[in-house]
Amino acid sequence: MSARVVHLVGARPQFPKLGVVLRAQAAASHGEPLVVHTGQHYDPAMSDAFFDELDLPEPVAALAIGSGPHGRQTGRMLEAIEATLLDLRPDAVVVYGDTNSTLAGALAATKLGVPCAHVEAGLRSFDRSMPEELNRVAVDHLCDLLFAPTETARDRLRVEGLGERTMLSGDVSAEAVLHAEGIAAAHSHILQTLGLAPRRYAMATLHRAESTRPEVLPGLLEALASAAARLGTLVLPLHPRTRAAIAELAPHWHETALRAGVRVTEPLGPLDFLHLTGHASMVLTDSGGVQKEAFLLGVPCVTLRGRTEWIETVECGANVLATDAASIDAAIARHLAAHHDRDALRARALDLYGGGRAGARIVEGIRTLSKEARS
Ligand code: UD1
């Protein structure tokens, strides 16, 4: 009987990573993949669009947990995942990234004694006020097998005494970007739809809890409007949380922003988003994944945070951290003056993130884990 492997996902950034591992699992003809979706992200644009466009299989269980305060959201997931795993009886569980779905999945699986593997292990921002940082630390210490995307991540896991459970896999996002880029080039019409010319606009995203706090959001919004005035057009696909926070904290911002050149859109599907990012002159974001995707696409990035878990992006000069209007402005000026060689940035990023072959290594690791569980 073939091994039953549950892939536990729930939030937008996990879906492209899932695609990489499922494709590799199919290529290796290893086991039966079973997708479980917690429903942390539930808007069609945040979930269904990803399953459709990335050709992901229908989940065998959709837990429909939705939003809520961290404790309630994670607790409800834990209960529902435990029941699902008891029902599915998998040989191994795979969790992705650093969301509350990742934490609940790792905790439910390991408490049931089901071997659990963590994709994107060993990342640290060393900022414990980020909920994602607490999830990363807890999940790494819970899981039986840790797939480190970079040498920095592997070394960190060694320092934390987790070296024996760690495997240097390379990064799944590198592979996800390489795979989706060609498909997006063939199928995305987003540049024409928005009437944009390559390199004549910048891209921005803003969604983290920290960014939408009342003391932080108005300053960031002002900085985005200034960035738009400086860079031409700035496309801003809005996360539902940010849209709600703007309506409450800065209801008149949209008019000022529009005058400055900000183009607000609904959340975009993965192919349109990647296509727009790849042709942008610059990216401004508070997201973990987007700063790295920009690097992989050779696009300079300003990360709207004080710290990052993807430190290589900063060390290479592709990414500058900035949190207030003056430093954001200075970061943009620095990138404009640098005249980055985009092909060189891309090559460096691919080299650092494992050359786009992480999926196959991860499937090898899962094979060993599920075999051990059965013996
Ligand atoms: C989560 C992850 C973060 C990841 C991000 C990607 C945690 C702690 N954080 O944060 O690591 O980078 O996803 O987007 O797990 N909402 C909707 N519709 C949706 C999803 C969310 O309206 O489909 C709204 C809800 O009002 C909710 C808020 O957005 O309260 C935040 O949603 P949440 O589930 O906490 O996730 P993210 O903030 O997106």
Coordinates of C-alpha atoms and ligand atoms in Angstrom, one line a residue:
M1 CA 0.0 0.0 0.0
S2 CA 1.4 3.4 -0.9
A3 CA 2.2 6.0 1.8
R4 CA -0.5 8.4 2.7
V5 CA 0.9 11.9 3.0
V6 CA -1.3 14.8 4.3
H7 CA -0.3 18.3 3.1
L8 CA -1.7 20.8 5.5
V9 CA -2.3 24.3 4.2
G10 CA -4.7 27.2 4.8
A11 CA -3.3 30.6 3.9
R12 CA -2.4 32.2 0.5
P13 CA 1.4 32.0 0.6
Q14 CA 1.3 28.2 1.2
F15 CA -0.6 27.3 -2.0
P16 CA 2.3 27.9 -4.5
K17 CA 4.7 26.0 -2.1
L18 CA 2.2 23.1 -2.0
G19 CA 2.1 23.0 -5.8
V20 CA 5.9 22.5 -5.9
V21 CA 5.9 19.6 -3.5
L22 CA 2.8 17.9 -5.1
R23 CA 4.4 18.1 -8.6
A24 CA 7.6 16.6 -7.2
Q25 CA 5.6 13.9 -5.4
A26 CA 3.8 13.0 -8.7
A27 CA 7.1 13.0 -10.6
A28 CA 8.6 10.6 -8.1
S29 CA 5.4 8.5 -8.0
H30 CA 5.7 8.6 -4.2
G31 CA 2.6 7.9 -2.1
E32 CA -0.9 9.3 -2.1
P33 CA -1.0 13.1 -1.5
L34 CA -4.0 14.2 0.6
V35 CA -4.6 18.0 0.8
V36 CA -6.2 19.4 4.0
H37 CA -7.3 23.1 3.9
T38 CA -7.9 24.8 7.2
G39 CA -9.8 27.7 5.6
Q40 CA -7.6 30.4 7.3
H41 CA -7.9 32.3 4.0
Y42 CA -11.4 31.8 2.6
D43 CA -12.1 34.7 0.2
P44 CA -12.2 33.4 -3.4
A45 CA -9.4 35.7 -4.4
M46 CA -7.2 34.5 -1.5
S47 CA -7.8 30.8 -2.0
D48 CA -9.9 29.4 -4.9
A49 CA -8.0 31.5 -7.5
F50 CA -4.8 29.8 -6.3
F51 CA -6.2 26.3 -6.5
D52 CA -7.6 27.0 -10.0
E53 CA -4.6 28.7 -11.5
L54 CA -2.0 26.5 -9.9
D55 CA -3.9 23.4 -10.8
L56 CA -4.0 22.1 -7.3
P57 CA -6.1 19.1 -6.3
E58 CA -9.4 19.5 -4.4
P59 CA -8.7 19.2 -0.7
V60 CA -9.9 15.9 0.9
A61 CA -11.0 18.0 3.9
A62 CA -11.9 21.7 4.0
L63 CA -12.1 22.7 7.6
A64 CA -13.6 26.3 7.0
I65 CA -12.1 27.7 10.2
G66 CA -11.9 31.3 9.0
S67 CA -10.6 34.4 10.8
G68 CA -10.5 35.2 14.5
P69 CA -8.1 36.1 17.3
H70 CA -5.0 34.0 17.3
G71 CA -5.9 31.7 20.2
R72 CA -9.4 31.0 19.0
Q73 CA -8.3 30.6 15.3
T74 CA -5.4 28.2 16.2
G75 CA -7.5 26.3 18.8
R76 CA -10.3 25.7 16.4
M77 CA -7.8 24.5 13.8
L78 CA -6.1 22.2 16.3
E79 CA -9.4 20.5 17.2
A80 CA -10.5 20.1 13.6
I81 CA -7.1 18.9 12.3
E82 CA -6.9 16.3 15.0
A83 CA -10.2 14.8 14.1
T84 CA -9.3 14.9 10.4
L85 CA -5.9 13.1 11.0
L86 CA -7.6 10.5 13.1
D87 CA -10.0 9.9 10.2
L88 CA -7.4 9.9 7.4
R89 CA -4.7 8.0 9.3
P90 CA -1.7 9.4 7.3
D91 CA 1.8 8.0 7.4
A92 CA 3.3 11.6 7.5
V93 CA 2.1 15.2 7.6
V94 CA 3.8 18.1 5.8
V95 CA 3.3 21.7 7.0
Y96 CA 4.4 24.9 5.2
G97 CA 5.8 28.2 6.3
D98 CA 4.8 30.1 9.4
T99 CA 1.1 30.7 9.7
N100 CA -1.3 29.7 12.4
S101 CA -2.3 26.8 10.1
T102 CA 1.3 25.6 10.2
L103 CA 1.4 25.7 14.0
A104 CA -1.9 23.9 14.5
G105 CA -1.0 21.3 11.9
A106 CA 2.4 20.5 13.5
L107 CA 0.9 20.4 17.0
A108 CA -2.0 18.1 16.0
A109 CA 0.2 15.7 14.1
T110 CA 3.1 15.4 16.6
K111 CA 0.7 14.9 19.5
L112 CA -0.9 12.0 17.7
G113 CA 2.5 10.6 17.0
V114 CA 2.3 11.1 13.2
P115 CA 5.7 12.1 11.8
C116 CA 5.6 15.7 10.7
A117 CA 7.9 17.6 8.3
H118 CA 8.3 21.4 8.0
V119 CA 8.9 23.0 4.7
E120 CA 10.7 26.4 5.1
A121 CA 12.3 25.6 8.4
G122 CA 14.9 27.5 10.3
L123 CA 13.9 31.1 9.3
R124 CA 14.2 33.7 12.0
S125 CA 13.6 37.4 12.1
F126 CA 14.5 37.5 15.8
D127 CA 11.4 39.7 16.3
R128 CA 9.2 38.0 18.8
S129 CA 6.4 40.5 18.3
M130 CA 5.7 38.9 14.9
P131 CA 3.1 36.1 15.3
E132 CA 4.9 34.3 12.5
E133 CA 8.2 34.3 14.4
L134 CA 6.6 32.5 17.3
N135 CA 5.0 30.0 14.9
R136 CA 8.4 29.3 13.2
V137 CA 10.2 28.6 16.5
A138 CA 7.4 26.4 17.9
V139 CA 6.9 24.4 14.6
D140 CA 10.6 23.7 14.1
H141 CA 11.0 22.4 17.7
L142 CA 7.9 20.2 17.2
C143 CA 8.6 18.6 13.9
D144 CA 10.5 15.4 13.1
L145 CA 12.0 16.6 9.8
L146 CA 13.0 20.1 9.0
F147 CA 13.6 21.3 5.4
A148 CA 15.9 24.3 5.5
P149 CA 15.8 26.5 2.4
T150 CA 19.2 28.0 2.9
E151 CA 22.5 27.4 4.6
T152 CA 21.7 30.3 7.0
A153 CA 18.5 28.5 8.0
R154 CA 20.3 25.2 8.4
D155 CA 23.0 26.8 10.6
R156 CA 20.3 28.3 12.8
L157 CA 18.6 25.0 13.3
R158 CA 22.0 23.5 14.4
V159 CA 22.5 26.3 16.9
E160 CA 19.1 25.5 18.3
G161 CA 20.1 21.8 18.7
L162 CA 17.9 20.6 15.8
G163 CA 20.7 19.8 13.3
E164 CA 20.0 16.0 13.3
R165 CA 16.5 16.5 12.1
T166 CA 17.5 19.1 9.4
M167 CA 17.9 18.6 5.7
L168 CA 19.2 21.4 3.4
S169 CA 16.5 21.2 0.7
G170 CA 16.8 24.6 -1.1
D171 CA 13.8 26.9 -1.2
V172 CA 10.4 25.9 -2.7
S173 CA 9.6 29.5 -3.7
A174 CA 12.5 29.5 -6.2
E175 CA 10.9 26.5 -7.9
A176 CA 7.4 28.0 -7.6
V177 CA 8.6 31.2 -9.3
L178 CA 10.4 29.4 -12.1
H179 CA 7.4 27.2 -12.8
A180 CA 4.7 30.0 -12.7
E181 CA 6.8 32.6 -14.5
G182 CA 6.5 31.0 -17.9
I183 CA 2.8 30.1 -17.5
A184 CA 2.1 33.7 -16.4
A185 CA 4.0 35.1 -19.4
A186 CA 1.8 33.0 -21.7
H187 CA -1.6 33.6 -20.0
S188 CA -1.6 36.8 -17.9
H189 CA -3.1 39.9 -19.5
I190 CA -2.8 42.0 -16.4
L191 CA -0.4 44.6 -17.9
Q192 CA -2.9 45.3 -20.7
T193 CA -5.9 45.2 -18.4
L194 CA -4.3 47.8 -16.1
G195 CA -2.8 49.8 -19.0
L196 CA 0.7 49.5 -17.7
A197 CA 4.1 49.4 -19.5
P198 CA 6.9 47.2 -18.2
R199 CA 9.2 48.9 -15.7
R200 CA 7.0 52.1 -15.7
Y201 CA 5.3 51.2 -12.4
A202 CA 6.1 49.8 -9.0
M203 CA 4.2 47.1 -7.0
A204 CA 3.3 47.3 -3.3
T205 CA 1.6 44.9 -0.8
L206 CA 0.7 45.6 2.9
H207 CA -1.0 43.0 5.0
R208 CA 0.8 42.2 8.3
A209 CA -0.9 42.8 11.6
E210 CA 1.9 45.1 12.6
S211 CA 1.4 47.3 9.5
T212 CA -2.3 47.8 10.1
R213 CA -2.0 49.1 13.6
P214 CA -3.4 52.6 14.1
E215 CA 0.0 54.1 15.1
V216 CA 1.6 52.5 12.0
L217 CA -0.8 52.4 9.1
P218 CA -1.4 56.1 8.4
G219 CA 2.4 56.7 8.1
L220 CA 2.9 53.7 5.8
L221 CA 0.0 54.9 3.6
E222 CA 1.5 58.3 3.3
A223 CA 4.8 56.8 2.4
L224 CA 3.2 54.7 -0.3
A225 CA 1.5 57.8 -1.8
S226 CA 4.9 59.6 -1.9
A227 CA 6.5 56.5 -3.5
A228 CA 3.8 56.5 -6.2
A229 CA 4.5 60.2 -6.9
R230 CA 8.2 59.4 -7.3
L231 CA 8.0 56.1 -9.2
G232 CA 5.1 56.9 -11.5
T233 CA 2.3 54.4 -10.9
L234 CA 2.2 52.1 -7.8
V235 CA -0.1 49.1 -8.0
L236 CA -1.5 48.0 -4.6
P237 CA -3.5 44.8 -4.5
L238 CA -5.2 45.1 -1.1
H239 CA -5.5 42.3 1.5
P240 CA -8.9 42.2 3.1
R241 CA -7.5 43.1 6.5
T242 CA -5.7 46.2 5.1
R243 CA -8.9 47.3 3.2
A244 CA -10.8 47.1 6.4
A245 CA -8.1 49.0 8.4
I246 CA -8.0 51.8 5.8
A247 CA -11.7 52.2 5.9
E248 CA -11.5 52.7 9.6
L249 CA -8.2 54.6 10.1
A250 CA -7.7 56.6 6.9
P251 CA -11.1 56.7 5.1
H252 CA -10.0 59.6 2.8
W253 CA -6.6 58.2 1.9
H254 CA -7.9 56.7 -1.4
E255 CA -8.5 60.1 -3.0
T256 CA -5.0 61.5 -2.1
A257 CA -3.4 58.2 -3.2
L258 CA -5.2 58.1 -6.5
R259 CA -4.0 61.6 -7.3
A260 CA -0.4 60.5 -6.4
G261 CA -0.6 57.5 -8.8
V262 CA -1.6 54.6 -6.5
R263 CA -3.7 52.0 -8.3
V264 CA -5.6 50.0 -5.7
T265 CA -6.9 46.6 -6.9
E266 CA -8.5 43.5 -5.3
P267 CA -6.1 40.7 -4.3
L268 CA -4.7 39.3 -7.5
G269 CA -4.4 35.7 -8.6
P270 CA -0.9 34.2 -8.4
L271 CA -0.2 34.4 -12.1
D272 CA -1.2 38.0 -12.5
F273 CA 0.6 38.9 -9.3
L274 CA 3.9 37.3 -10.4
H275 CA 3.7 38.8 -13.9
L276 CA 3.2 42.3 -12.5
T277 CA 5.9 41.8 -9.9
G278 CA 8.4 40.6 -12.6
H279 CA 7.8 43.7 -14.8
A280 CA 7.8 46.3 -12.0
S281 CA 10.6 48.8 -11.5
M282 CA 10.5 48.2 -7.8
V283 CA 8.6 46.4 -5.1
L284 CA 7.5 47.8 -1.7
T285 CA 6.2 45.1 0.7
D286 CA 5.8 44.0 4.3
S287 CA 5.4 40.3 3.2
G288 CA 8.0 37.6 3.8
G289 CA 7.4 35.8 0.5
V290 CA 7.1 38.8 -1.8
Q291 CA 10.5 40.3 -0.9
K292 CA 12.1 37.0 -1.9
E293 CA 10.0 36.6 -5.1
A294 CA 11.1 40.1 -6.1
F295 CA 14.8 39.0 -5.6
L296 CA 14.2 35.8 -7.6
L297 CA 12.7 38.0 -10.4
G298 CA 15.6 40.4 -10.3
V299 CA 13.4 43.3 -9.0
P300 CA 14.8 45.6 -6.3
C301 CA 12.7 45.7 -3.1
V302 CA 12.0 47.9 -0.1
T303 CA 10.7 45.8 2.8
L304 CA 8.5 47.8 5.1
R305 CA 9.7 46.3 8.3
G306 CA 12.6 46.6 10.8
R307 CA 13.7 43.0 10.4
T308 CA 13.6 40.2 7.9
E309 CA 13.8 36.4 8.0
W310 CA 15.3 36.4 4.5
I311 CA 18.6 38.2 5.4
E312 CA 20.4 37.1 2.2
T313 CA 18.1 39.5 0.2
V314 CA 19.5 42.4 2.2
E315 CA 23.1 41.3 2.2
C316 CA 23.0 41.2 -1.6
G317 CA 21.7 44.8 -1.8
A318 CA 18.5 43.6 -3.5
N319 CA 16.4 44.5 -0.5
V320 CA 16.5 47.5 1.8
L321 CA 14.6 47.5 5.1
A322 CA 12.7 50.7 6.0
T323 CA 9.8 51.5 8.3
D324 CA 9.1 55.3 8.2
A325 CA 8.6 57.9 5.5
A326 CA 12.1 59.2 5.5
S327 CA 13.8 55.8 5.4
I328 CA 11.4 54.5 2.8
D329 CA 12.2 57.5 0.6
A330 CA 16.0 57.0 1.1
A331 CA 15.7 53.3 0.3
I332 CA 13.9 54.1 -3.0
A333 CA 16.6 56.7 -3.8
R334 CA 19.3 54.1 -3.1
H335 CA 17.8 51.6 -5.4
L336 CA 17.3 54.1 -8.2
A337 CA 20.9 55.2 -7.9
A338 CA 22.2 51.6 -7.9
H339 CA 21.0 50.7 -11.5
H340 CA 20.8 47.0 -10.5
D341 CA 21.7 44.4 -13.1
R342 CA 18.5 42.3 -13.0
D343 CA 20.0 39.2 -14.5
A344 CA 22.8 39.2 -12.0
L345 CA 20.3 39.6 -9.1
R346 CA 18.2 36.7 -10.5
A347 CA 21.3 34.5 -10.9
R348 CA 22.5 35.3 -7.3
A349 CA 19.0 34.5 -5.9
L350 CA 18.7 31.2 -7.7
D351 CA 22.1 30.2 -6.5
L352 CA 21.3 31.2 -2.8
Y353 CA 17.9 29.4 -2.8
G354 CA 19.0 26.1 -4.1
G355 CA 18.6 26.3 -7.9
G356 CA 14.9 25.4 -8.0
R357 CA 15.2 21.8 -7.1
A358 CA 13.8 21.8 -3.6
G359 CA 10.7 19.8 -4.4
A360 CA 12.5 16.6 -5.3
R361 CA 14.7 16.8 -2.2
I362 CA 11.7 17.3 0.0
V363 CA 9.9 14.3 -1.5
E364 CA 13.0 12.2 -0.8
G365 CA 12.9 13.3 2.8
I366 CA 9.1 12.6 3.1
R367 CA 9.7 9.1 1.6
T368 CA 12.2 8.3 4.4
L369 CA 10.0 9.8 7.1
S370 CA 6.9 7.8 6.0
K371 CA 9.0 4.6 5.6
E372 CA 10.4 4.9 9.1
A373 CA 6.8 5.4 10.4
R374 CA 5.7 2.2 8.9
S375 CA 8.6 0.0 9.9
Ligands
UD1_1 C1 -1.5 35.1 7.5 C2 -0.2 34.6 8.2 C3 1.0 35.3 7.6 C4 1.0 35.3 6.0 C5 -0.3 35.8 5.6 C6 -0.4 35.9 4.0 C7 -0.5 34.0 10.5 C8 -0.2 34.4 11.9 N1 -0.2 34.9 9.6 O1 -1.8 36.4 7.9 O2 2.2 34.6 8.0 O3 2.1 36.0 5.5 O4 -1.4 35.0 6.1 O5 -1.6 36.6 3.6 O6 -1.0 32.9 10.3 N2 -9.3 38.0 5.8 C9 -10.4 38.0 4.9 N3 -10.4 37.1 3.9 C10 -9.5 36.1 3.8 C11 -8.4 36.1 4.8 C12 -8.3 37.0 5.7 O7 -11.2 38.9 5.0 O8 -9.5 35.3 2.9 C13 -9.2 39.0 6.8 C14 -9.9 38.8 8.1 O9 -10.5 39.9 8.5 C15 -8.8 38.5 9.1 C16 -7.6 39.2 8.5 O10 -7.8 39.3 7.1 O11 -9.1 38.9 10.4 C17 -6.3 38.5 8.8 O12 -6.4 37.1 8.4 P1 -5.5 36.0 9.1 O13 -6.1 34.7 8.9 O14 -5.0 36.4 10.4 O15 -4.2 36.0 8.1 P2 -3.2 37.0 7.6 O16 -3.1 38.3 8.2 O17 -3.4 37.1 6.1

